[in-house]
XYZ file of N, CA and C in Angstrom:
762
model
N -29.491 -16.343 15.338
C -28.219 -16.408 14.343
C -27.099 -15.772 15.162
N -25.857 -16.603 14.915
C -24.691 -16.234 15.566
C -24.120 -15.134 14.676
N -23.828 -13.998 15.206
C -23.080 -12.875 14.504
C -22.000 -12.309 15.197
N -20.965 -11.999 14.510
C -19.756 -11.478 15.117
C -19.160 -10.309 14.209
N -18.557 -9.274 14.677
C -18.159 -8.122 13.879
C -16.702 -7.948 14.237
N -15.988 -7.747 13.261
C -14.362 -7.486 13.367
C -14.341 -5.889 13.664
N -13.546 -5.685 14.642
C -13.188 -4.446 15.088
C -11.791 -3.955 14.936
N -11.514 -2.791 14.384
C -10.239 -2.398 14.136
C -9.479 -2.345 15.407
N -8.200 -3.133 15.345
C -7.385 -2.989 16.527
C -6.635 -1.759 16.574
N -6.409 -1.103 17.768
C -5.594 0.073 17.953
C -4.166 -0.189 17.646
N -3.492 0.503 16.782
C -2.152 0.341 16.363
C -1.160 0.844 17.537
N -1.600 1.828 18.205
C -0.788 2.511 19.317
C -1.717 2.841 20.429
N -1.283 2.811 21.521
C -1.984 3.283 22.836
C -1.200 3.488 23.841
N -1.716 4.006 24.999
C -0.983 4.294 26.119
C -1.718 4.163 27.307
N -1.123 3.619 28.329
C -1.730 3.609 29.656
C -0.981 4.736 30.382
N -1.752 5.725 30.901
C -1.284 6.914 31.629
C -1.774 6.826 33.085
N -0.869 6.544 33.980
C -1.184 6.451 35.360
C -0.604 7.566 36.169
N -1.298 8.215 36.981
C -0.854 9.154 37.817
C -0.896 8.738 39.318
N 0.014 9.130 40.141
C -0.099 8.628 41.546
C -1.193 9.424 42.144
N -1.721 8.807 43.217
C -2.793 9.395 43.914
C -2.743 8.740 45.430
N -3.608 9.425 46.205
C -3.675 8.751 47.514
C -4.625 7.705 47.652
N -4.150 6.612 48.368
C -5.024 5.594 48.549
C -6.424 5.977 49.191
N -7.510 5.443 48.755
C -8.814 5.765 49.303
C -9.806 4.569 49.298
N -9.984 3.994 50.288
C -9.585 4.327 51.647
C -8.132 3.749 51.918
N -7.599 4.252 52.969
C -6.262 3.722 53.404
C -6.190 2.346 53.512
N -5.155 1.627 53.088
C -5.194 0.182 53.252
C -3.855 -0.361 53.916
N -3.665 -0.873 54.816
C -2.541 -1.384 55.541
C -2.249 -2.865 54.883
N -0.908 -2.995 54.731
C -0.455 -4.285 54.196
C -0.902 -5.585 55.130
N -0.949 -5.265 56.502
C -1.252 -6.292 57.372
C -2.675 -6.669 57.195
N -3.588 -6.102 56.545
C -4.850 -6.464 56.409
C -5.174 -7.163 55.103
N -4.093 -7.330 54.345
C -4.221 -8.105 53.031
C -3.470 -9.375 53.039
N -4.139 -10.409 52.683
C -3.449 -11.688 52.744
C -3.383 -12.209 51.257
N -2.188 -12.648 50.875
C -1.835 -13.095 49.602
C -1.459 -14.765 49.684
N -2.006 -15.560 49.065
C -1.670 -17.098 49.057
C -1.889 -17.679 47.759
N -0.908 -18.580 47.432
C -0.970 -19.395 46.249
C -1.849 -20.666 46.591
N -3.068 -20.590 45.947
C -4.028 -21.711 46.243
C -3.849 -22.949 45.331
N -3.127 -22.718 44.348
C -2.857 -23.710 43.325
C -1.649 -23.642 42.699
N -0.713 -24.458 42.813
C 0.776 -24.517 42.161
C 0.430 -25.344 40.799
N -0.061 -24.667 39.905
C -0.428 -25.295 38.595
C 0.775 -25.223 37.563
N 1.762 -24.447 37.804
C 2.929 -24.373 36.896
C 2.507 -23.988 35.327
N 1.516 -23.159 35.374
C 1.025 -22.660 34.006
C 2.192 -22.027 33.178
N 2.257 -22.437 31.971
C 3.244 -21.639 31.125
C 2.750 -20.169 30.963
N 1.495 -20.008 30.768
C 1.034 -18.652 30.733
C -0.389 -18.818 31.041
N -0.735 -18.617 32.529
C -2.073 -18.603 32.970
C -2.761 -17.279 32.655
N -4.008 -17.437 32.290
C -4.908 -16.261 31.820
C -6.313 -16.482 32.215
N -7.014 -15.303 31.997
C -8.589 -15.384 31.858
C -9.262 -16.046 33.011
N -8.859 -15.709 34.343
C -9.712 -16.146 35.387
C -11.083 -15.668 35.378
N -11.977 -16.706 35.705
C -13.521 -16.322 35.784
C -14.052 -17.251 36.880
N -14.779 -16.477 37.702
C -15.417 -17.260 38.930
C -16.650 -17.712 38.427
N -16.958 -19.011 38.681
C -18.319 -19.571 38.471
C -18.982 -19.888 39.804
N -19.920 -19.083 40.169
C -20.603 -19.166 41.590
C -21.319 -20.384 41.725
N -22.001 -21.092 40.661
C -22.644 -22.163 40.790
C -21.991 -23.452 41.203
N -20.746 -23.420 40.823
C -19.858 -24.562 41.194
C -18.726 -24.223 42.280
N -18.853 -23.034 42.840
C -17.802 -22.620 43.701
C -16.330 -22.723 43.096
N -16.302 -22.551 41.705
C -15.032 -22.756 41.016
C -14.422 -21.704 40.356
N -13.120 -21.677 40.029
C -12.370 -20.752 39.296
C -11.988 -21.454 37.956
N -12.378 -20.804 36.945
C -11.950 -21.183 35.535
C -10.808 -20.374 35.268
N -9.948 -20.892 34.446
C -8.719 -20.120 33.864
C -8.147 -20.981 32.693
N -7.301 -20.410 31.896
C -6.616 -21.150 30.848
C -5.157 -21.044 30.995
N -4.497 -22.053 30.210
C -2.959 -22.024 30.146
C -2.752 -22.033 28.623
N -2.515 -20.789 28.215
C -2.703 -20.565 26.650
C -1.684 -21.611 25.963
N -0.432 -21.494 26.008
C 0.276 -22.414 25.190
C 0.204 -23.941 25.485
N -0.271 -24.183 26.627
C -0.650 -25.779 26.885
C -1.876 -26.186 26.421
N -2.668 -25.286 25.765
C -4.016 -25.556 25.104
C -5.047 -26.095 26.152
N -5.022 -25.606 27.332
C -5.833 -26.122 28.450
C -6.842 -25.174 28.992
N -7.986 -25.695 29.231
C -8.983 -24.891 30.134
C -9.096 -25.676 31.504
N -8.761 -24.926 32.584
C -8.771 -25.574 33.891
C -9.949 -24.974 34.735
N -10.305 -25.888 35.655
C -11.483 -25.564 36.671
C -11.015 -26.070 37.974
N -10.842 -25.196 38.975
C -10.434 -25.338 40.252
C -11.470 -25.022 41.279
N -11.892 -26.214 42.033
C -12.886 -26.149 42.870
C -12.484 -25.559 44.181
N -13.059 -24.359 44.789
C -12.470 -23.834 45.860
C -12.728 -24.627 47.128
N -13.700 -25.511 47.147
C -14.098 -26.311 48.364
C -13.315 -27.621 48.327
N -13.337 -28.347 47.339
C -12.512 -29.738 47.236
C -11.152 -29.413 46.966
N -10.665 -28.340 46.382
C -9.337 -27.973 46.064
C -8.825 -28.883 44.931
N -9.886 -29.485 44.125
C -9.368 -30.196 43.147
C -9.401 -29.511 41.812
N -8.640 -29.815 40.852
C -8.573 -29.122 39.475
C -8.925 -30.091 38.485
N -9.662 -29.789 37.627
C -9.990 -30.576 36.362
C -9.359 -29.764 35.122
N -8.939 -30.563 34.001
C -8.449 -29.903 33.034
C -8.915 -30.526 31.702
N -9.162 -29.536 30.578
C -9.567 -30.174 29.375
C -8.588 -29.512 28.370
N -7.985 -30.398 27.497
C -6.908 -30.029 26.639
C -7.668 -30.008 25.179
N -7.433 -28.842 24.528
C -7.920 -28.589 23.188
C -6.854 -28.692 22.080
N -7.194 -28.351 20.805
C -6.414 -28.507 19.749
C -5.630 -27.271 19.205
N -5.744 -26.163 20.014
C -4.947 -24.996 19.749
C -4.927 -24.196 20.960
N -4.056 -23.064 21.072
C -3.796 -22.269 22.220
C -5.218 -21.665 22.586
N -5.424 -21.808 23.949
C -6.836 -21.287 24.382
C -6.486 -19.944 25.208
N -7.110 -18.787 24.692
C -6.588 -17.553 25.248
C -7.692 -17.039 26.225
N -8.942 -17.506 26.216
C -9.922 -17.028 27.159
C -10.866 -18.086 27.343
N -11.642 -18.037 28.400
C -12.849 -18.828 28.666
C -13.978 -18.009 29.362
N -15.125 -18.235 29.164
C -16.194 -17.661 29.680
C -17.450 -18.492 29.936
N -18.288 -17.957 30.882
C -19.672 -18.755 31.276
C -20.517 -18.678 30.034
N -21.498 -19.622 29.917
C -22.486 -19.426 28.869
C -23.848 -19.551 29.519
N -24.516 -18.766 29.143
C -25.983 -18.672 29.812
C -26.794 -19.912 29.408
N -26.570 -20.580 28.390
C -27.303 -21.705 28.043
C -26.817 -23.014 28.864
N -25.540 -22.879 29.431
C -24.937 -23.914 30.131
C -23.704 -24.127 29.531
N -22.659 -24.846 30.228
C -21.318 -24.917 29.768
C -20.568 -23.739 29.685
N -19.532 -23.708 28.811
C -18.680 -22.496 28.673
C -18.380 -22.288 27.184
N -17.939 -21.177 26.923
C -17.350 -20.695 25.662
C -15.926 -20.268 25.764
N -15.159 -20.435 24.808
C -13.734 -20.260 24.803
C -13.149 -19.731 23.376
N -12.008 -19.012 23.481
C -11.364 -18.532 22.247
C -10.280 -19.512 22.056
N -10.268 -20.255 20.974
C -9.272 -21.331 20.754
C -8.688 -20.997 19.346
N -7.412 -20.733 19.420
C -6.654 -20.216 18.154
C -7.334 -19.036 17.690
N -8.101 -19.003 16.447
C -8.819 -17.931 15.918
C -10.366 -18.358 15.914
N -10.762 -19.286 16.761
C -12.149 -19.730 16.683
C -12.830 -19.381 18.035
N -14.194 -19.101 17.952
C -14.993 -19.154 19.134
C -15.701 -20.412 19.260
N -15.482 -21.103 20.482
C -15.970 -22.376 20.539
C -16.952 -22.626 21.797
N -17.842 -23.570 21.699
C -18.647 -23.941 22.801
C -17.979 -25.042 23.448
N -17.966 -25.071 24.760
C -17.066 -26.087 25.565
C -18.116 -26.876 26.316
N -18.092 -28.155 26.077
C -18.953 -29.012 26.963
C -17.979 -29.717 27.951
N -18.111 -29.447 29.158
C -17.184 -29.780 30.211
C -17.324 -31.444 30.337
N -18.516 -31.681 30.379
C -18.721 -33.279 30.701
C -18.078 -34.215 29.748
N -18.315 -33.978 28.385
C -17.506 -34.921 27.494
C -16.337 -34.356 26.943
N -15.902 -33.320 27.404
C -14.626 -32.531 26.983
C -14.491 -32.303 25.447
N -15.858 -31.824 24.867
C -15.839 -31.557 23.613
C -15.784 -30.066 23.325
N -15.419 -29.648 22.104
C -15.594 -28.260 21.671
C -16.191 -28.139 20.296
N -17.120 -27.286 20.181
C -17.811 -27.019 18.962
C -17.505 -25.717 18.375
N -17.012 -25.599 17.127
C -16.859 -24.191 16.591
C -18.047 -23.424 16.411
N -18.176 -22.209 17.013
C -19.275 -21.315 16.625
C -19.034 -20.426 15.663
N -17.833 -19.882 15.567
C -17.281 -18.985 14.500
C -15.900 -18.958 14.489
N -15.329 -18.696 13.212
C -13.924 -18.602 13.095
C -13.486 -17.413 12.202
N -12.404 -16.804 12.574
C -11.897 -15.558 11.781
C -10.542 -15.832 11.485
N -10.010 -14.939 10.608
C -8.530 -15.113 10.117
C -8.177 -16.429 9.728
N -8.951 -17.091 8.858
C -8.602 -18.304 8.423
C -7.278 -18.380 7.693
N -7.023 -17.458 6.956
C -5.767 -17.252 6.040
C -4.476 -16.894 6.829
N -4.618 -16.648 7.989
C -3.528 -16.094 8.953
C -3.095 -17.253 9.998
N -2.168 -18.094 9.568
C -2.076 -19.352 10.220
C -1.293 -18.994 11.672
N -0.477 -18.042 11.709
C 0.266 -17.782 12.888
C -0.499 -16.614 13.933
N -1.677 -16.367 13.479
C -2.271 -15.445 14.241
C -3.283 -16.290 15.333
N -3.515 -15.587 16.374
C -4.550 -16.167 17.394
C -5.147 -15.106 18.268
N -6.324 -15.466 18.927
C -6.832 -14.524 19.853
C -5.922 -14.417 20.991
N -5.944 -13.207 21.611
C -4.949 -12.858 22.787
C -5.713 -12.919 24.064
N -7.058 -12.517 23.921
C -7.752 -12.428 25.122
C -9.275 -12.208 24.743
N -10.276 -12.513 25.587
C -11.646 -12.388 25.437
C -12.408 -12.072 26.595
N -13.607 -11.396 26.328
C -14.394 -11.099 27.575
C -15.867 -11.037 27.094
N -16.792 -11.173 27.904
C -18.185 -10.970 27.757
C -18.635 -9.869 28.329
N -19.384 -8.863 27.452
C -19.845 -7.516 27.845
C -21.178 -7.714 28.567
N -21.752 -6.664 29.147
C -23.000 -6.804 29.914
C -24.208 -7.164 28.957
N -24.201 -6.905 27.758
C -25.274 -7.399 26.774
C -25.062 -8.893 26.454
N -24.078 -9.581 26.977
C -23.846 -10.976 26.597
C -23.189 -11.322 25.372
N -22.412 -10.245 24.948
C -21.681 -10.595 23.564
C -20.236 -10.920 24.079
N -19.653 -11.813 23.233
C -18.234 -12.228 23.567
C -17.275 -11.467 22.572
N -16.427 -10.657 23.215
C -15.452 -9.908 22.411
C -14.165 -10.482 22.612
N -13.353 -10.539 21.510
C -12.009 -11.115 21.539
C -11.126 -10.269 20.685
N -9.793 -10.144 21.173
C -8.840 -9.407 20.459
C -7.846 -10.209 19.930
N -7.022 -9.926 18.868
C -5.986 -10.689 18.393
C -4.753 -10.079 18.873
N -3.650 -10.523 18.203
C -2.329 -10.259 18.861
C -1.639 -9.025 18.022
N -2.490 -8.234 17.490
C -2.009 -7.229 16.381
C -1.991 -5.787 17.195
N -2.523 -5.705 18.457
C -2.391 -4.370 19.185
C -1.092 -4.206 19.720
N -0.594 -2.906 19.722
C 0.713 -2.495 20.221
C 0.459 -1.386 21.097
N 1.154 -1.453 22.395
C 0.814 -0.349 23.405
C 2.085 0.239 23.757
N 1.958 1.601 23.969
C 3.287 2.325 24.314
C 3.155 2.510 25.763
N 4.084 2.323 26.631
C 4.066 2.223 28.040
C 5.051 3.285 28.544
N 4.723 3.765 29.693
C 5.629 4.569 30.657
C 6.632 3.433 31.173
N 7.777 3.754 31.255
C 8.774 2.861 31.718
C 8.374 2.083 33.061
N 7.966 2.957 34.003
C 7.951 2.287 35.318
C 6.526 1.577 35.340
N 5.657 1.614 34.500
C 4.357 1.034 34.641
C 4.297 -0.450 34.305
N 5.359 -1.032 33.576
C 5.390 -2.247 33.066
C 4.328 -2.509 32.078
N 3.761 -3.744 31.808
C 2.734 -3.844 30.732
C 1.464 -4.260 31.444
N 0.450 -3.423 31.019
C -0.897 -3.771 31.553
C -1.536 -4.969 30.777
N -2.003 -5.855 31.581
C -2.558 -7.088 31.083
C -4.090 -7.213 31.461
N -4.473 -8.372 31.904
C -5.914 -8.549 32.314
C -6.433 -7.788 33.403
N -7.669 -7.428 33.469
C -8.200 -6.449 34.308
C -9.647 -6.798 34.714
N -10.190 -6.226 35.820
C -11.488 -6.280 36.257
C -11.993 -5.164 36.912
N -13.349 -4.996 37.195
C -13.833 -3.889 37.851
C -14.484 -4.227 39.246
N -14.300 -3.358 40.244
C -14.957 -3.600 41.511
C -16.402 -2.873 41.588
N -17.070 -3.009 42.678
C -18.468 -2.364 42.761
C -18.421 -1.006 42.851
N -17.286 -0.344 43.076
C -17.084 1.192 43.106
C -16.776 1.680 41.787
N -16.733 0.889 40.836
C -16.514 1.354 39.553
C -14.887 1.621 39.259
N -14.080 1.120 40.158
C -12.556 1.187 40.069
C -11.944 0.105 39.186
N -10.951 0.228 38.475
C -10.329 -0.676 37.640
C -9.168 -1.326 38.364
N -9.129 -2.626 38.270
C -7.898 -3.431 38.875
C -7.102 -4.038 37.610
N -5.960 -3.764 37.488
C -5.059 -4.148 36.464
C -3.864 -5.035 36.823
N -3.863 -6.299 36.296
C -2.617 -7.120 36.561
C -1.505 -6.401 35.688
N -0.235 -6.307 36.171
C 0.885 -5.603 35.477
C 1.819 -6.776 35.228
N 1.901 -7.229 33.750
C 2.924 -8.260 33.311
C 4.365 -7.786 33.643
N 5.215 -8.540 34.122
C 6.543 -8.248 34.504
C 6.673 -7.129 35.557
N 5.475 -6.928 36.095
C 5.429 -5.936 37.216
C 5.247 -6.564 38.641
N 4.657 -7.911 38.758
C 4.579 -8.576 39.801
C 3.407 -7.890 40.853
N 2.420 -7.363 40.237
C 1.473 -6.549 41.076
C 0.143 -6.489 40.397
N -0.770 -6.062 41.090
C -2.175 -5.592 40.510
C -2.315 -4.213 41.150
N -2.898 -3.228 40.305
C -2.906 -1.965 40.716
C -4.365 -1.578 40.565
N -4.927 -0.674 41.432
C -6.274 -0.253 41.409
C -6.314 1.131 40.944
N -6.987 1.502 39.897
C -7.038 2.833 39.166
C -8.458 3.462 39.206
N -8.507 4.834 39.261
C -9.617 5.507 39.074
C -9.710 5.804 37.558
N -10.688 5.140 36.879
C -10.763 5.280 35.469
C -11.028 6.569 34.834
N -11.596 7.353 35.725
C -12.038 8.661 35.304
C -10.753 9.726 35.398
N -9.921 9.451 36.451
C -8.800 10.460 36.665
C -7.506 9.921 36.312
N -7.298 8.540 36.264
C -6.059 7.862 35.864
C -5.271 7.726 37.078
N -5.720 8.059 38.373
C -4.925 7.947 39.589
C -4.802 6.540 39.999
N -3.669 6.229 40.408
C -3.486 4.910 41.222
C -3.925 5.101 42.473
N -4.821 4.125 43.089
C -5.365 4.240 44.293
C -4.786 3.245 45.286
N -4.206 2.015 44.631
C -3.807 1.024 45.397
C -2.820 0.098 44.651
N -1.743 -0.436 45.324
C -0.950 -1.426 44.659
C -0.790 -2.549 45.630
N -0.881 -3.814 45.038
C -0.823 -4.964 45.827
C 0.292 -5.860 45.121
N 1.470 -6.002 45.722
C 2.394 -6.743 45.104
C 2.412 -8.241 45.445
N 2.751 -8.981 44.491
C 2.775 -10.565 44.649
C 4.142 -11.153 44.540
N 4.452 -12.417 44.820
C 5.758 -12.883 44.947
C 6.144 -13.606 43.549
N 5.484 -13.093 42.568
C 5.939 -13.555 41.257
C 5.934 -12.233 40.259
N 6.717 -12.253 39.146
C 6.774 -11.202 38.285
C 5.767 -11.048 37.335
N 5.375 -12.285 36.640
C 4.688 -12.197 35.551
C 3.129 -12.409 35.781
N 2.472 -11.487 36.371
C 1.145 -11.382 36.696
C 0.412 -11.106 35.335
N -0.758 -11.838 35.101
C -1.403 -11.693 33.803
C -2.764 -11.297 33.845
N -3.491 -11.578 34.843
C -4.970 -11.277 34.925
C -5.615 -11.623 36.185
N -6.605 -10.868 36.439
C -7.396 -10.906 37.825
C -8.845 -10.956 37.700
N -9.573 -11.500 38.712
C -10.881 -11.433 38.691
C -11.501 -11.468 40.133
N -12.562 -10.996 40.451
C -13.195 -11.275 41.864
C -13.964 -12.453 41.923
N -14.002 -13.184 43.046
C -14.640 -14.423 43.299
C -15.025 -14.594 44.687
N -15.296 -15.940 44.972
C -15.673 -16.306 46.311
C -17.147 -16.001 46.558
N -17.545 -16.311 47.885
C -19.030 -16.337 48.206
C -19.645 -15.027 47.885
N -18.949 -13.948 48.325
C -19.534 -12.613 48.054
C -18.589 -11.796 47.203
N -17.862 -12.312 46.371
C -16.944 -11.596 45.483
C -16.033 -10.729 46.129
N -15.591 -11.051 47.383
C -14.595 -10.165 48.123
C -13.311 -10.730 48.058
N -13.143 -11.772 47.292
C -11.760 -12.386 46.926
C -11.295 -12.022 45.703
N -9.994 -11.899 45.473
C -9.527 -11.516 44.127
C -8.574 -12.865 43.703
N -8.722 -13.332 42.548
C -7.842 -14.350 41.951
C -6.989 -13.739 40.910
N -5.621 -14.148 40.911
C -4.695 -13.663 39.916
C -3.955 -14.800 39.478
N -4.002 -14.746 37.949
C -3.056 -15.725 37.116
C -1.757 -15.111 36.926
N -0.865 -16.016 36.606
C 0.456 -15.609 36.154
C 1.089 -16.650 35.412
N 2.328 -16.338 34.821
C 3.088 -17.168 33.905
C 4.442 -17.384 34.460
N 4.963 -18.658 34.053
C 6.368 -18.963 34.262
C 7.166 -18.969 33.081
N 6.603 -18.910 31.822
C 7.396 -18.917 30.587
C 8.086 -17.506 30.602
N 9.333 -17.468 30.271
C 10.028 -16.249 30.156
C 10.966 -16.176 31.268
N 10.887 -16.857 32.309
C 11.763 -16.834 33.474
C 12.971 -17.830 33.270
N 14.120 -17.443 33.629
C 15.346 -18.325 33.384
C 15.362 -19.171 34.610
N 16.281 -20.272 34.594
C 16.367 -21.072 35.761
C 16.542 -20.397 37.167
N 17.209 -19.429 37.201
C 17.409 -18.565 38.413
C 16.148 -18.076 38.840
N 15.418 -17.448 37.941
C 14.167 -16.974 38.133
C 13.104 -17.797 38.841
N 13.118 -19.089 38.286
C 12.273 -20.123 38.613
C 12.631 -20.604 40.142
N 13.786 -20.550 40.361
C 14.312 -20.821 41.643
C 13.824 -19.824 42.724
N 13.853 -18.514 42.390
C 13.471 -17.591 43.081
C 11.950 -17.265 43.247
N 11.352 -17.736 42.223
C 9.760 -17.626 42.254
C 9.252 -19.071 41.921
N 9.145 -19.870 43.013
C 8.666 -21.322 42.943
C 7.311 -21.313 42.642
N 6.524 -20.345 42.897
C 5.078 -20.244 42.739
C 4.630 -19.589 41.365
N 5.585 -19.431 40.646
C 5.348 -18.853 39.204
C 4.522 -19.762 38.492
N 3.449 -19.328 37.805
C 2.504 -20.164 37.108
C 1.311 -20.669 37.917
N 1.267 -20.197 39.099
C 0.218 -20.652 40.183
C -0.981 -19.825 40.085
N -1.922 -20.133 40.880
C -3.089 -19.260 41.041
C -3.055 -18.725 42.347
N -3.178 -17.423 42.507
C -3.174 -16.637 43.759
C -4.514 -16.024 44.220
N -4.743 -16.038 45.509
C -6.018 -15.575 46.170
C -5.561 -14.345 47.196
N -6.190 -13.260 46.912
C -5.838 -12.025 47.754
C -7.231 -11.738 48.522
N -7.153 -11.625 49.791
C -8.209 -11.220 50.544
C -7.851 -10.066 51.412
N -8.877 -9.413 51.931
C -8.705 -8.127 52.743
C -8.557 -6.918 52.014
N -8.969 -6.809 50.611
C -8.830 -5.793 49.920
C -9.833 -4.546 50.261
N -10.889 -5.002 51.040
C -11.927 -3.968 51.506
C -12.979 -3.451 50.474
N -12.802 -4.132 49.220
C -13.715 -3.988 48.127
C -14.228 -5.279 47.578
N -15.402 -5.367 46.898
C -16.062 -6.340 46.219
C -16.121 -6.314 44.771
N -16.173 -7.337 44.041
C -16.132 -7.230 42.591
C -17.621 -7.602 42.182
N -17.675 -7.662 40.863
C -18.988 -8.055 40.154
C -18.978 -9.468 39.672
N -20.078 -10.063 39.668
C -20.200 -11.542 38.938
C -19.968 -11.240 37.319
N -19.229 -12.387 36.952
C -18.887 -12.207 35.372
C -20.215 -12.342 34.571
N -20.108 -11.700 33.414
C -21.424 -11.800 32.566
C -21.285 -13.059 31.632
N -22.339 -13.858 31.526
C -22.402 -14.940 30.633
C -22.623 -14.700 29.296
N -22.108 -15.403 28.292
C -22.324 -15.289 26.800
C -23.847 -15.705 26.720
N -24.548 -14.873 25.807
C -26.034 -14.955 25.758
C -26.278 -16.101 24.639
N -25.390 -16.378 23.876
C -25.740 -17.247 22.534
C -25.794 -18.788 23.032
C-alpha cells in the first residue's frame, strides 16, 4: 500500500557557514569544468545519475520536462508532462518517479506516460512541490514552496545538494554561481568551485565511478545582458578533478 505523510515545513531556518581550510588542498588547475549540454533550461533541477544507462536525468521545472542525457551518445531525450516537474528519481521496480505539480507520479519512459501515485494539496491550485529526494529506506520525500530561509548576505541561496563518500555536503548556491563543500558537523566550508553561470541550482555525482559532478542551473531571471554574458546559462555542467567520489542515488522502493 502506498503511504505518504505530510511533514511540517520549517517557517524559518538558517544556513550558517564558517570559513575553514581546504582539506585536502585543491588547486584550480586540477579541476575541469565544462558545459556538456547547452539545454537552455528555464530552471534546470534534480540531477540524478542512472548507472544502468550511463545517463543523467534532470528536470526543467517551468517547461514541465523530464530530460535524459546519455553520456556516451551525447543524445538527450525529453518527456513533457502536464504540470511543472520539480524532481525525478529512479524506481526500484523500473522506470522513474517524479513530482509533478502536487502529485507523485510513476513515469514510463518508453511510452512517455505518467500515472499518479498520490496527490496532496488538491485545494491549493497555485502550490507545487519544489524539490524531492529518495532516502536510504527507499521513501520519496518532497517539499512544497512554503519554506522560508534566512541567509547570511554573502552566502547567497542554498539550493540542491549531495553527499560524497567522506560524508561531506556539496551545496549548489543559487545566485552564487558556485558549489561549496561543507563539513556538516562543524559547518566549515572546505572547498569552493565557481562556475561560469550565476544561477546554479543543484548537483549530483555520476560517471563510471561517481567521481564526476554534474550541476544544473537556470536562465530564468537573467536579463538580456546577463544572457549575453552567460551563454551557457541553463546548461548542464560536468566537474572533474575534485578528488572525491559520490554515492549512487537511492531508488524509490514503491
